[in-house]
CSV table of C-alpha atoms and ligand atoms in Angstrom, one decimal:
chain,number,residue,atom,x,y,z
A,238,MET,CA,-0.5,-56.0,1.5
A,239,ILE,CA,-1.0,-58.4,4.4
A,240,LEU,CA,2.0,-60.3,5.9
A,241,LEU,CA,1.2,-63.8,7.1
A,242,VAL,CA,3.8,-65.2,9.7
A,243,ASP,CA,3.7,-68.8,10.8
A,244,ASP,CA,6.4,-71.5,11.1
A,245,ARG,CA,4.0,-74.0,9.6
A,246,PRO,CA,3.7,-73.8,5.8
A,247,GLU,CA,0.3,-75.6,5.9
A,248,ASN,CA,-1.1,-72.9,8.2
A,249,ILE,CA,0.2,-70.2,5.9
A,250,PHE,CA,-1.2,-72.1,2.9
A,251,SER,CA,-4.7,-72.2,4.4
A,252,LEU,CA,-4.6,-68.5,5.5
A,253,LYS,CA,-3.3,-67.4,2.2
A,254,SER,CA,-6.0,-69.3,0.3
A,255,ILE,CA,-8.8,-67.7,2.3
A,256,LEU,CA,-7.4,-64.2,1.8
A,257,ASP,CA,-6.4,-64.7,-1.9
A,258,LEU,CA,-9.9,-65.9,-2.5
A,259,HIS,CA,-11.3,-62.6,-1.2
A,260,GLY,CA,-8.9,-60.5,-3.1
A,261,PHE,CA,-6.5,-59.5,-0.4
A,262,PRO,CA,-2.8,-59.4,-1.6
A,263,THR,CA,-0.5,-61.4,0.8
A,264,ASP,CA,3.1,-62.0,1.6
A,265,THR,CA,4.5,-64.7,3.8
A,266,ALA,CA,7.2,-65.4,6.4
A,267,LEU,CA,8.1,-68.7,8.0
A,268,SER,CA,9.7,-67.2,11.1
A,269,GLY,CA,9.7,-64.1,13.3
A,270,GLU,CA,13.2,-63.2,12.0
A,271,GLU,CA,12.1,-63.4,8.4
A,272,ALA,CA,9.0,-61.3,9.2
A,273,LEU,CA,11.2,-58.6,10.8
A,274,LYS,CA,13.5,-58.6,7.7
A,275,LYS,CA,10.5,-58.2,5.4
A,276,THR,CA,9.0,-55.3,7.4
A,277,LEU,CA,12.3,-53.4,6.9
A,278,LYS,CA,11.7,-53.5,3.1
A,279,THR,CA,7.9,-53.4,2.8
A,280,LYS,CA,5.2,-51.4,4.5
A,281,TYR,CA,2.3,-53.8,5.4
A,282,ALA,CA,-1.3,-52.9,6.0
A,283,LEU,CA,-1.7,-55.8,8.5
A,284,ILE,CA,0.4,-58.5,10.0
A,285,ILE,CA,-1.2,-61.8,11.0
A,286,LEU,CA,1.3,-63.3,13.4
A,287,ASP,CA,1.4,-66.8,14.9
A,288,VAL,CA,2.3,-66.6,18.6
A,289,GLN,CA,4.1,-69.9,19.0
A,290,MET,CA,7.2,-70.1,16.8
A,291,PRO,CA,10.7,-71.4,17.3
A,292,GLY,CA,13.2,-68.6,17.6
A,293,LEU,CA,11.5,-65.2,18.1
A,294,ASP,CA,7.9,-65.9,19.1
A,295,GLY,CA,4.9,-63.7,18.0
A,296,PHE,CA,5.0,-61.5,21.1
A,297,GLU,CA,8.7,-60.7,20.8
A,298,VAL,CA,8.2,-59.9,17.1
A,299,ALA,CA,5.3,-57.6,18.0
A,300,GLU,CA,7.4,-55.9,20.7
A,301,ILE,CA,10.2,-55.2,18.2
A,302,LEU,CA,7.7,-53.9,15.6
A,303,SER,CA,6.1,-51.6,18.1
A,304,GLY,CA,9.5,-50.1,19.0
A,305,ASN,CA,10.2,-49.2,15.4
A,306,SER,CA,8.7,-45.9,14.1
A,307,SER,CA,8.0,-47.3,10.6
A,308,THR,CA,6.1,-50.3,11.8
A,309,ARG,CA,4.7,-48.9,15.1
A,310,ASP,CA,1.3,-48.2,13.6
A,311,THR,CA,0.9,-51.5,11.6
A,312,PRO,CA,-1.9,-53.5,13.1
A,313,ILE,CA,-1.2,-57.1,14.2
A,314,ILE,CA,-3.6,-60.0,14.6
A,315,PHE,CA,-2.2,-62.7,16.8
A,316,LEU,CA,-3.0,-66.3,15.9
A,317,SER,CA,-2.8,-68.9,18.6
A,318,ALA,CA,-4.0,-72.4,19.4
A,319,VAL,CA,-2.8,-72.5,22.9
A,320,ASN,CA,-2.5,-69.1,24.5
A,321,THR,CA,-6.2,-68.5,25.0
A,322,ASP,CA,-5.7,-67.8,28.6
A,323,LYS,CA,-6.4,-64.2,29.7
A,324,LYS,CA,-2.7,-63.6,30.7
A,325,PHE,CA,-1.5,-64.4,27.2
A,326,ILE,CA,-4.2,-62.3,25.5
A,327,THR,CA,-3.2,-59.3,27.7
A,328,ARG,CA,0.4,-59.8,26.8
A,329,GLY,CA,-0.6,-59.8,23.1
A,330,TYR,CA,-2.3,-56.4,23.4
A,331,SER,CA,0.4,-54.8,25.5
A,332,SER,CA,3.0,-55.8,22.9
A,333,GLY,CA,1.3,-53.6,20.4
A,334,ALA,CA,-1.2,-56.0,18.7
A,335,ILE,CA,-4.7,-54.9,18.0
A,336,ASP,CA,-6.5,-58.1,17.9
A,337,TYR,CA,-6.4,-61.8,18.7
A,338,ILE,CA,-7.7,-64.9,16.9
A,339,VAL,CA,-7.6,-68.4,18.3
A,340,LYS,CA,-7.1,-71.5,16.3
A,341,PRO,CA,-8.8,-73.3,14.7
A,342,ILE,CA,-9.6,-70.3,12.6
A,343,ASP,CA,-13.1,-69.5,11.7
A,344,PRO,CA,-12.7,-68.1,8.2
A,345,ASP,CA,-15.7,-65.8,8.5
A,346,ILE,CA,-14.3,-64.2,11.7
A,347,LEU,CA,-10.9,-63.9,10.1
A,348,LEU,CA,-12.3,-62.2,7.1
A,349,LEU,CA,-14.4,-59.9,9.2
A,350,LYS,CA,-11.4,-58.8,11.2
A,351,VAL,CA,-9.2,-58.5,8.2
A,352,LYS,CA,-11.7,-56.4,6.4
A,353,THR,CA,-12.2,-54.1,9.4
A,354,PHE,CA,-8.4,-53.6,9.7
A,355,MET,CA,-8.0,-53.0,6.0
A,356,ARG,CA,-10.7,-50.4,6.1
A,357,LEU,CA,-9.1,-48.8,9.1
A,358,TYR,CA,-5.8,-48.9,7.3
A,359,GLU,CA,-7.3,-47.3,4.2
A,360,GLN,CA,-9.0,-44.6,6.2
A,361,ASN,CA,-5.8,-44.0,8.1
A,362,ARG,CA,-3.8,-43.7,4.9
A,363,GLU,CA,-6.3,-41.1,3.5
A,364,LEU,CA,-6.2,-39.2,6.8
A,365,THR,CA,-2.4,-39.2,6.6
A,366,ALA,CA,-2.4,-38.0,3.0
A,367,MET,CA,-4.9,-35.3,3.9
A,368,GLN,CA,-2.8,-34.2,6.8
A,369,GLU,CA,0.2,-34.1,4.5
A,370,THR,CA,-1.6,-31.9,2.0
A,371,LEU,CA,-2.8,-29.6,4.8
A,372,ARG,CA,0.7,-29.4,6.2
A,373,SER,CA,2.2,-28.4,2.8
A,374,GLU,CA,-0.7,-25.9,2.2
A,375,ILE,CA,0.0,-24.3,5.6
A,376,SER,CA,3.7,-24.1,4.9
A,377,PHE,CA,3.0,-22.7,1.4
A,378,ARG,CA,0.8,-20.0,3.0
A,379,LYS,CA,3.3,-19.2,5.6
A,380,GLN,CA,5.9,-18.8,3.0
A,381,ALA,CA,3.7,-16.5,0.9
A,382,GLN,CA,2.8,-14.5,3.9
A,383,GLN,CA,6.5,-14.1,4.7
A,384,GLN,CA,7.1,-13.0,1.1
A,385,ILE,CA,4.3,-10.4,1.3
A,386,GLN,CA,5.7,-9.1,4.6
A,387,GLU,CA,9.1,-8.9,3.1
A,388,LYS,CA,7.8,-7.0,0.1
A,389,ALA,CA,5.8,-4.7,2.4
A,390,ARG,CA,9.0,-4.0,4.4
A,391,GLN,CA,10.9,-3.2,1.2
A,392,LEU,CA,8.1,-0.9,0.0
A,393,ASP,CA,8.0,0.9,3.4
A,394,GLY,CA,11.8,1.3,3.2
A,395,ILE,CA,11.5,2.9,-0.2
A,396,LEU,CA,8.7,5.2,0.8
A,397,GLU,CA,10.7,6.2,3.9
A,398,ALA,CA,13.5,7.3,1.7
A,399,LEU,CA,11.3,9.5,-0.6
A,400,PRO,CA,11.5,13.3,-0.2
A,401,GLN,CA,7.7,13.3,-0.5
A,402,ILE,CA,5.0,12.6,2.0
A,403,ALA,CA,4.2,8.9,1.4
A,404,PHE,CA,1.7,6.4,2.7
A,405,THR,CA,0.1,3.0,2.1
A,406,ALA,CA,-3.4,1.9,2.9
A,407,THR,CA,-5.3,-1.4,3.1
A,408,PRO,CA,-7.7,-2.2,0.2
A,409,GLU,CA,-10.5,-0.9,2.4
A,410,GLY,CA,-8.7,2.5,2.7
A,411,ALA,CA,-7.3,2.4,6.2
A,412,ILE,CA,-3.9,4.0,6.3
A,413,ASP,CA,-1.4,1.4,7.5
A,414,PHE,CA,2.0,3.0,6.9
A,415,VAL,CA,3.2,6.6,6.8
A,416,ASN,CA,6.7,7.9,6.3
A,417,ARG,CA,8.5,10.4,8.5
A,418,ASN,CA,7.4,13.4,6.4
A,419,TRP,CA,3.7,12.6,7.0
A,420,HIS,CA,4.1,13.5,10.7
A,421,LEU,CA,5.2,17.0,9.7
A,422,TYR,CA,1.8,17.6,8.2
A,423,SER,CA,-0.7,15.4,10.1
A,424,ALA,CA,-1.3,14.9,13.8
A,425,SER,CA,-2.3,11.3,13.3
A,426,ALA,CA,-0.8,8.4,11.4
A,427,SER,CA,-4.3,7.4,10.3
A,428,LEU,CA,-5.7,10.7,9.2
A,429,PHE,CA,-5.0,12.7,6.1
A,430,PRO,CA,-3.5,16.2,6.6
A,431,ALA,CA,-6.1,18.9,7.0
A,432,THR,CA,-6.6,20.9,3.8
A,433,HIS,CA,-6.9,24.7,3.3
A,434,PRO,CA,-10.4,25.9,4.3
A,435,ASP,CA,-11.1,26.8,0.6
A,436,ASP,CA,-9.9,23.4,-0.7
A,437,PRO,CA,-12.0,20.2,-0.8
A,438,GLU,CA,-11.4,17.7,1.9
A,439,ILE,CA,-9.3,14.7,0.9
A,440,ASP,CA,-11.6,12.2,2.6
A,441,PHE,CA,-14.4,12.8,0.1
A,442,PHE,CA,-12.3,12.1,-2.9
A,443,TRP,CA,-10.4,9.2,-1.2
A,444,LYS,CA,-13.7,7.4,-0.5
A,445,LYS,CA,-14.7,8.0,-4.2
A,446,ALA,CA,-11.4,6.4,-5.3
A,447,LEU,CA,-12.0,3.4,-3.1
A,448,MET,CA,-15.5,2.9,-4.3
A,449,THR,CA,-14.5,3.1,-8.0
A,450,ASN,CA,-11.1,1.4,-7.6
A,451,LYS,CA,-9.6,4.3,-9.7
A,452,PRO,CA,-6.4,6.2,-8.9
A,453,LEU,CA,-6.8,9.4,-7.0
A,454,GLU,CA,-5.1,12.6,-8.3
A,455,MET,CA,-5.8,16.0,-6.8
A,456,GLU,CA,-4.2,19.3,-5.9
A,457,VAL,CA,-4.5,20.4,-2.3
A,458,ARG,CA,-3.1,23.0,0.0
A,459,ILE,CA,-1.8,21.6,3.3
A,460,CYS,CA,0.4,23.2,5.9
A,461,LYS,CA,3.0,22.0,8.4
A,462,GLN,CA,1.5,21.3,11.8
A,463,ASN,CA,1.1,24.4,14.1
A,464,THR,CA,1.7,26.8,11.2
A,465,GLN,CA,-0.6,28.5,8.7
A,466,ALA,CA,1.8,28.4,5.8
A,467,PHE,CA,-0.2,26.4,3.3
A,468,ARG,CA,1.6,25.0,0.3
A,469,HIS,CA,0.3,23.3,-2.9
A,470,PHE,CA,0.8,19.6,-3.0
A,471,LEU,CA,-0.2,17.1,-5.7
A,472,LEU,CA,-1.8,14.0,-4.0
A,473,ARG,CA,-1.6,10.9,-6.0
A,474,SER,CA,-2.7,7.4,-4.9
A,475,ILE,CA,-2.8,4.3,-7.0
A,476,PRO,CA,-4.2,0.8,-6.2
A,477,VAL,CA,-1.6,-2.0,-6.3
A,478,LYS,CA,-3.1,-5.2,-7.7
A,479,GLU,CA,-2.2,-8.8,-7.5
A,480,ASN,CA,-4.1,-11.2,-9.8
A,481,ASN,CA,-6.4,-8.3,-10.6
A,482,VAL,CA,-7.3,-7.8,-6.9
A,483,ILE,CA,-6.4,-4.7,-5.0
A,484,VAL,CA,-4.0,-5.6,-2.2
A,485,LYS,CA,-2.9,-2.2,-1.3
A,486,TRP,CA,-3.0,1.5,-2.0
A,487,VAL,CA,0.2,3.5,-2.3
A,488,GLY,CA,0.2,7.3,-2.3
A,489,THR,CA,2.4,10.4,-2.2
A,490,PHE,CA,2.0,14.1,-1.6
A,491,THR,CA,4.5,16.0,-3.8
A,492,ASP,CA,5.2,19.7,-3.0
A,493,ILE,CA,4.3,21.7,-6.2
A,494,GLU,CA,4.4,25.1,-4.6
A,495,GLU,CA,7.3,26.3,-6.7
A,496,GLN,CA,5.7,25.2,-10.0
A,497,LYS,CA,2.5,26.9,-8.9
A,498,GLN,CA,4.3,30.1,-8.1
A,499,ALA,CA,6.2,30.0,-11.5
A,500,ILE,CA,2.9,29.5,-13.4
A,501,LYS,CA,1.3,32.4,-11.5
A,502,LYS,CA,4.2,34.6,-12.3
A,503,LYS,CA,4.1,33.6,-16.0
A,504,ASP,CA,0.3,34.3,-16.1
A,505,GLU,CA,0.9,37.7,-14.5
A,506,PHE,CA,3.6,38.4,-17.0
A,507,LEU,CA,1.3,37.4,-19.9
A,508,THR,CA,-1.5,39.6,-18.6
A,509,ILE,CA,0.8,42.7,-18.2
A,510,ALA,CA,2.5,42.1,-21.5
A,511,SER,CA,-0.8,41.7,-23.4
A,512,HIS,CA,-2.3,44.8,-21.8
A,513,GLU,CA,0.9,46.8,-22.6
A,514,LEU,CA,0.8,45.5,-26.2
A,515,LYS,CA,-2.9,46.1,-26.7
A,516,THR,CA,-2.8,49.9,-26.3
A,517,PRO,CA,-0.2,50.7,-29.0
A,518,LEU,CA,-1.6,48.1,-31.3
A,519,THR,CA,-5.1,49.6,-31.0
A,520,SER,CA,-3.6,52.9,-32.2
A,521,ILE,CA,-1.6,51.3,-35.0
A,522,LYS,CA,-4.8,49.5,-36.2
A,523,ALA,CA,-6.8,52.7,-36.2
A,524,TYR,CA,-4.1,54.5,-38.2
A,525,VAL,CA,-3.7,51.7,-40.7
A,526,GLN,CA,-7.5,51.7,-41.2
A,527,LEU,CA,-7.4,55.4,-41.7
A,528,LEU,CA,-4.7,55.0,-44.3
A,529,GLU,CA,-6.6,52.3,-46.0
A,530,ASN,CA,-9.6,54.6,-46.3
A,531,LEU,CA,-7.4,57.3,-47.8
A,532,ILE,CA,-5.9,55.1,-50.5
A,533,THR,CA,-7.7,54.3,-53.7
A,534,PRO,CA,-7.8,50.7,-54.8
A,535,GLU,CA,-5.6,51.6,-57.9
A,536,GLN,CA,-2.7,52.9,-55.8
A,537,VAL,CA,0.2,50.4,-55.5
A,538,THR,CA,0.6,51.2,-51.8
A,539,LYS,CA,-3.0,49.8,-51.3
A,540,SER,CA,-1.7,46.2,-51.3
A,541,TYR,CA,1.0,47.1,-48.7
A,542,VAL,CA,-1.6,48.7,-46.5
A,543,ASP,CA,-4.0,45.7,-46.8
A,544,ARG,CA,-1.2,43.3,-45.9
A,545,THR,CA,-0.2,45.5,-42.9
A,546,LEU,CA,-3.8,45.5,-41.8
A,547,LEU,CA,-4.0,41.7,-42.2
A,548,GLN,CA,-0.9,41.3,-40.0
A,549,VAL,CA,-2.2,43.8,-37.5
A,550,ASN,CA,-5.5,41.9,-37.2
A,551,LYS,CA,-3.6,38.7,-36.6
A,552,LEU,CA,-1.6,40.4,-33.9
A,553,ASP,CA,-4.8,41.8,-32.5
A,554,ASN,CA,-6.5,38.4,-32.3
A,555,LEU,CA,-3.4,36.9,-30.6
A,556,ILE,CA,-3.4,39.6,-28.0
A,557,ASN,CA,-7.1,39.2,-27.5
A,558,ASP,CA,-6.6,35.5,-26.9
A,559,LEU,CA,-3.8,36.1,-24.4
A,560,LEU,CA,-6.1,38.6,-22.6
A,561,ASP,CA,-8.9,36.0,-22.6
A,562,ILE,CA,-6.5,33.6,-21.0
A,563,SER,CA,-5.6,36.0,-18.2
A,564,ARG,CA,-9.3,36.7,-17.7
A,565,ILE,CA,-10.1,33.0,-17.5
A,566,GLU,CA,-7.2,32.5,-14.9
A,567,GLY,CA,-8.5,35.4,-12.9
A,568,GLY,CA,-12.1,34.2,-13.1
A,569,LYS,CA,-13.0,37.4,-15.0
A,570,LEU,CA,-14.1,36.1,-18.4
A,571,ASN,CA,-17.5,37.6,-18.0
A,572,PHE,CA,-20.2,37.8,-20.6
A,573,ASP,CA,-24.0,38.0,-20.7
A,574,LEU,CA,-26.2,35.3,-22.0
A,575,LYS,CA,-29.2,36.3,-24.1
A,576,GLU,CA,-31.8,34.5,-26.2
A,577,ILE,CA,-30.3,34.3,-29.7
A,578,ASP,CA,-31.3,32.7,-32.9
A,579,PHE,CA,-28.5,30.2,-33.6
A,580,GLU,CA,-29.3,29.9,-37.3
A,581,GLU,CA,-28.9,33.6,-37.9
A,582,LEU,CA,-25.7,33.7,-35.9
A,583,LEU,CA,-24.3,30.7,-37.8
A,584,GLN,CA,-25.1,31.9,-41.2
A,585,THR,CA,-23.5,35.4,-40.6
A,586,THR,CA,-20.4,33.7,-39.2
A,587,VAL,CA,-20.2,31.3,-42.1
A,588,ASP,CA,-20.5,34.3,-44.5
A,589,ILE,CA,-17.6,36.0,-42.8
A,590,LEU,CA,-15.5,32.8,-42.9
A,591,GLN,CA,-16.3,32.3,-46.5
A,592,GLN,CA,-15.0,35.8,-47.2
A,593,ILE,CA,-11.9,35.2,-45.2
A,594,TYR,CA,-11.2,31.9,-46.9
A,595,PRO,CA,-12.5,32.3,-50.5
A,596,ASP,CA,-10.6,29.3,-51.7
A,597,TYR,CA,-12.4,26.8,-49.4
A,598,LYS,CA,-15.7,25.2,-49.8
A,599,ILE,CA,-17.6,25.6,-46.5
A,600,THR,CA,-20.7,23.5,-46.8
A,601,ARG,CA,-23.6,23.6,-44.4
A,602,LYS,CA,-25.8,20.6,-43.5
A,603,GLY,CA,-29.1,21.2,-41.6
A,604,ASN,CA,-30.5,24.5,-40.4
A,605,PRO,CA,-32.7,23.7,-37.4
A,606,PRO,CA,-34.8,26.5,-35.9
A,607,ALA,CA,-33.0,26.8,-32.6
A,608,VAL,CA,-33.2,29.6,-30.0
A,609,ILE,CA,-30.5,29.3,-27.4
A,610,MET,CA,-29.3,31.2,-24.3
A,611,GLY,CA,-25.9,32.4,-25.4
A,612,ASN,CA,-23.5,35.2,-26.1
A,613,ALA,CA,-23.3,35.8,-29.8
A,614,VAL,CA,-19.8,37.3,-29.8
A,615,ARG,CA,-18.3,34.4,-27.8
A,616,LEU,CA,-20.2,31.7,-29.8
A,617,GLU,CA,-19.0,33.3,-33.0
A,618,GLN,CA,-15.5,33.1,-31.6
A,619,VAL,CA,-15.9,29.4,-30.9
A,620,ILE,CA,-17.3,28.7,-34.5
A,621,ILE,CA,-14.5,30.8,-36.1
A,622,ASN,CA,-11.9,28.9,-34.0
A,623,TYR,CA,-13.3,25.5,-34.9
A,624,VAL,CA,-13.4,26.4,-38.6
A,625,SER,CA,-10.0,28.2,-38.7
A,626,ASN,CA,-8.4,25.1,-37.1
A,627,ALA,CA,-10.2,22.8,-39.6
A,628,ILE,CA,-8.7,24.8,-42.4
A,629,LYS,CA,-5.3,25.2,-40.7
A,630,TYR,CA,-4.9,21.5,-40.0
A,631,SER,CA,-6.1,20.2,-43.4
A,632,PRO,CA,-3.3,21.0,-45.8
A,633,GLY,CA,-4.1,20.2,-49.3
A,634,GLN,CA,-7.9,19.8,-48.6
A,635,LYS,CA,-10.4,22.5,-49.6
A,636,GLU,CA,-13.6,21.3,-48.1
A,637,ILE,CA,-15.1,21.9,-44.6
A,638,HIS,CA,-18.5,20.6,-43.5
A,639,ILE,CA,-20.6,22.5,-40.9
A,640,ILE,CA,-23.4,20.4,-39.3
A,641,SER,CA,-26.2,21.9,-37.2
A,642,GLU,CA,-29.1,19.9,-36.1
A,643,LEU,CA,-31.4,19.2,-33.1
A,644,ASN,CA,-30.5,16.0,-31.4
A,645,PRO,CA,-33.1,13.6,-29.9
A,646,SER,CA,-33.0,15.3,-26.5
A,647,GLY,CA,-33.8,18.6,-28.1
A,648,GLU,CA,-30.3,20.0,-27.8
A,649,LEU,CA,-28.7,22.0,-30.6
A,650,TYR,CA,-25.8,20.0,-32.0
A,651,PHE,CA,-23.1,21.8,-33.9
A,652,ALA,CA,-20.0,20.3,-35.5
A,653,VAL,CA,-17.2,21.3,-37.9
A,654,LYS,CA,-15.8,18.4,-39.9
A,655,ASP,CA,-12.6,18.5,-41.8
A,656,PHE,CA,-10.6,15.9,-43.8
A,657,GLY,CA,-7.2,16.9,-42.5
A,658,ILE,CA,-4.4,15.4,-40.5
A,659,GLY,CA,-6.6,14.1,-37.6
A,660,ILE,CA,-5.7,13.6,-34.0
A,661,SER,CA,-4.7,10.5,-32.0
A,662,ALA,CA,-7.0,9.1,-29.4
A,663,GLU,CA,-4.5,10.0,-26.6
A,664,ASP,CA,-4.1,13.6,-27.9
A,665,CYS,CA,-7.9,14.0,-28.2
A,666,LYS,CA,-8.0,13.7,-24.3
A,667,HIS,CA,-5.8,16.8,-23.9
A,668,ILE,CA,-6.7,18.9,-26.9
A,669,PHE,CA,-8.8,21.4,-25.0
A,670,GLY,CA,-6.1,22.0,-22.4
A,671,LYS,CA,-4.1,25.2,-22.0
A,672,PHE,CA,-1.1,25.5,-24.3
A,673,PHE,CA,-1.6,22.0,-25.6
A,674,ARG,CA,-0.4,21.4,-29.1
A,675,VAL,CA,-0.1,17.9,-30.7
A,676,SER,CA,3.7,17.4,-30.7
A,677,ASP,CA,3.9,16.0,-34.2
A,678,THR,CA,1.7,18.7,-35.7
A,679,LEU,CA,3.3,19.8,-39.0
A,680,PRO,CA,6.2,22.1,-38.0
A,681,HIS,CA,5.2,24.9,-40.4
A,682,ILE,CA,1.7,25.2,-38.9
A,683,GLN,CA,2.1,27.7,-36.1
A,684,GLY,CA,0.0,28.2,-33.1
A,685,LEU,CA,0.1,28.7,-29.3
A,686,GLY,CA,-2.4,26.0,-28.2
A,687,ILE,CA,-4.8,28.5,-26.6
A,688,GLY,CA,-7.7,28.7,-29.0
A,689,LEU,CA,-9.4,25.5,-28.0
A,690,TYR,CA,-8.7,26.2,-24.3
A,691,ILE,CA,-10.7,29.5,-24.6
A,692,CYS,CA,-13.4,27.7,-26.6
A,693,ALA,CA,-13.8,25.1,-23.8
A,694,GLU,CA,-14.2,27.9,-21.2
A,695,ILE,CA,-16.7,29.7,-23.3
A,696,LEU,CA,-18.7,26.5,-23.9
A,697,ARG,CA,-18.6,25.6,-20.2
A,698,ARG,CA,-20.1,29.0,-19.4
A,699,HIS,CA,-22.9,28.1,-21.8
A,700,LYS,CA,-23.4,24.8,-20.0
A,701,ALA,CA,-22.6,23.1,-23.3
A,702,THR,CA,-21.1,19.7,-23.8
A,703,PHE,CA,-18.2,19.6,-26.3
A,704,GLY,CA,-15.4,17.5,-27.7
A,705,VAL,CA,-13.7,16.0,-30.7
A,706,GLU,CA,-14.0,12.9,-32.7
A,707,SER,CA,-11.0,12.1,-34.8
A,708,GLN,CA,-8.7,9.6,-36.3
A,709,GLU,CA,-5.2,10.2,-37.4
A,710,GLY,CA,-4.9,10.9,-41.1
A,711,GLN,CA,-8.7,10.8,-41.5
A,712,GLY,CA,-9.8,14.2,-40.3
A,713,SER,CA,-11.6,15.5,-37.3
A,714,SER,CA,-15.0,16.6,-36.1
A,715,PHE,CA,-15.1,19.3,-33.4
A,716,TYR,CA,-18.5,19.6,-31.9
A,717,PHE,CA,-20.6,21.2,-29.1
A,718,ALA,CA,-24.2,20.7,-28.0
A,719,LEU,CA,-26.2,23.5,-26.4
A,720,PRO,CA,-29.5,23.4,-24.6
A,721,THR,CA,-32.3,25.2,-26.5
A,722,VAL,CA,-34.9,27.5,-25.2
A,723,GLN,CA,-38.3,25.8,-25.5
B,1185,ADP,P1,-3.3,26.3,-32.0
B,1185,ADP,O1,-4.0,25.9,-33.3
B,1185,ADP,O2,-3.1,27.8,-32.0
B,1185,ADP,O3,-2.1,25.5,-31.8
B,1185,ADP,P2,-5.7,25.4,-30.6
B,1185,ADP,O4,-5.9,25.4,-29.1
B,1185,ADP,O5,-6.7,25.9,-31.5
B,1185,ADP,O6,-4.2,26.0,-30.8
B,1185,ADP,O7,-5.4,23.9,-31.0
B,1185,ADP,C1,-4.6,23.1,-30.2
B,1185,ADP,C2,-4.0,21.9,-31.0
B,1185,ADP,O8,-5.0,21.0,-31.4
B,1185,ADP,C3,-3.3,22.4,-32.2
B,1185,ADP,O9,-2.0,22.8,-32.0
B,1185,ADP,C4,-3.4,21.1,-33.1
B,1185,ADP,O10,-2.3,20.3,-32.8
B,1185,ADP,C5,-4.7,20.4,-32.6
B,1185,ADP,N1,-5.8,20.7,-33.5
B,1185,ADP,C6,-6.8,21.6,-33.3
B,1185,ADP,N2,-7.7,21.5,-34.3
B,1185,ADP,C7,-7.3,20.5,-35.1
B,1185,ADP,C8,-7.9,19.9,-36.3
B,1185,ADP,N3,-9.0,20.3,-36.8
B,1185,ADP,N4,-7.2,18.9,-36.8
B,1185,ADP,C9,-6.1,18.4,-36.3
B,1185,ADP,N5,-5.5,18.9,-35.2
B,1185,ADP,C10,-6.1,20.0,-34.6
């Protein structure tokens, strides 16, 4: 809005008419005092001010306006019929005005000037708005930065209080905070502690985690500085994300030496106990077998002896499994691989299984001619384990499918499919682990959770891929795939 100030209404009228005609909104004041009053209430884009007025003249009004912060920047055009002399013009400029027009007014010149000032005013307004936005953006960022710093300080405080070794790193992987415990194990705040010469270096796995954005979890042996007393630690580091972007990595080293020692002791105990049990059991088994041979099928005691032998065999299998576990732990599960005809091996094993489980229908699908490098005894152990589990975990079902076929890449694919209780997706991930049993497995189905662990080890030694596909309540399919000999 433009404020027109003149003591003569006819002057105001002619100015107003020109400006209204060109679409400029106007307001009017008939004296300097009235103009000042109006500027208190309204912010004008331009003031056109007559110089000669009774009371406050134009210069005085301009001086007052330039002294006020809210009107200081409002441009003023002086109108004068008389003060065309240089002295007056200079006074006009020094009192804060920006331009000068002499009467009689040339409407074209007036409009040109008004348009220029209005454009300047608009640009100024946009600049001010932009400045305001920038200012609030900067203050928002500053505030966010302060909040992040505050959070980081809190996190550092928490990590400092942990009994573990703790650290944080930038998204690029540079370590930027370490707690007090770190310094006991590393000479530098930016380098991971050195690992035992037989253990992998942390840096390699750290870089891999950074590249894949996946959490890092590994067991390492590290020692306190200037000592050689290595202890087992579990290193865990996870990426912290904000809006799905990694902003930090947080990690800890937890001392697991005591658990490691306890597991070692338990393994040693299992090894000794199973060896000690094996010797008397072998004798018992031999004597029971002798007894069985001596008794005729008609004798009543025959059934007792058969039952004893069944239990003795179960015990024997159990002890063999425990011995296998200690062999695996000690890296001594050794066996030779020879060329074997898988079909032949499978058919013999299925015949044995069918004898052991006469009530079950074990159906075979496919019989590809496949020669593989393997150990017949150990592969038979895997097949028996898969099938026994299929039977054990399918109460009420009497059917098992055995599939063997050559897959497109020429590998031998073998699977045992049952229609039993099935396994959840989460449990499938751990099913081949040591001593793992699904927690809600039916309570009356007994087991130690070592059969599949041994199978996994045997299959790994055969360079086989293996796994399970299952759905709870729908049954499972345990499989392995072996390279064939061309
Ligand atoms: P065990 O049967 O002696 O417990 P395994 O290592 O052979 O030990 O099996 C581990 C666990 O996997 C079992 O306890 C059971 O919970 C689950 N499992 C194995 N085979 C099957 C199957 N065919 N169907 C459902 N669950 C199974």
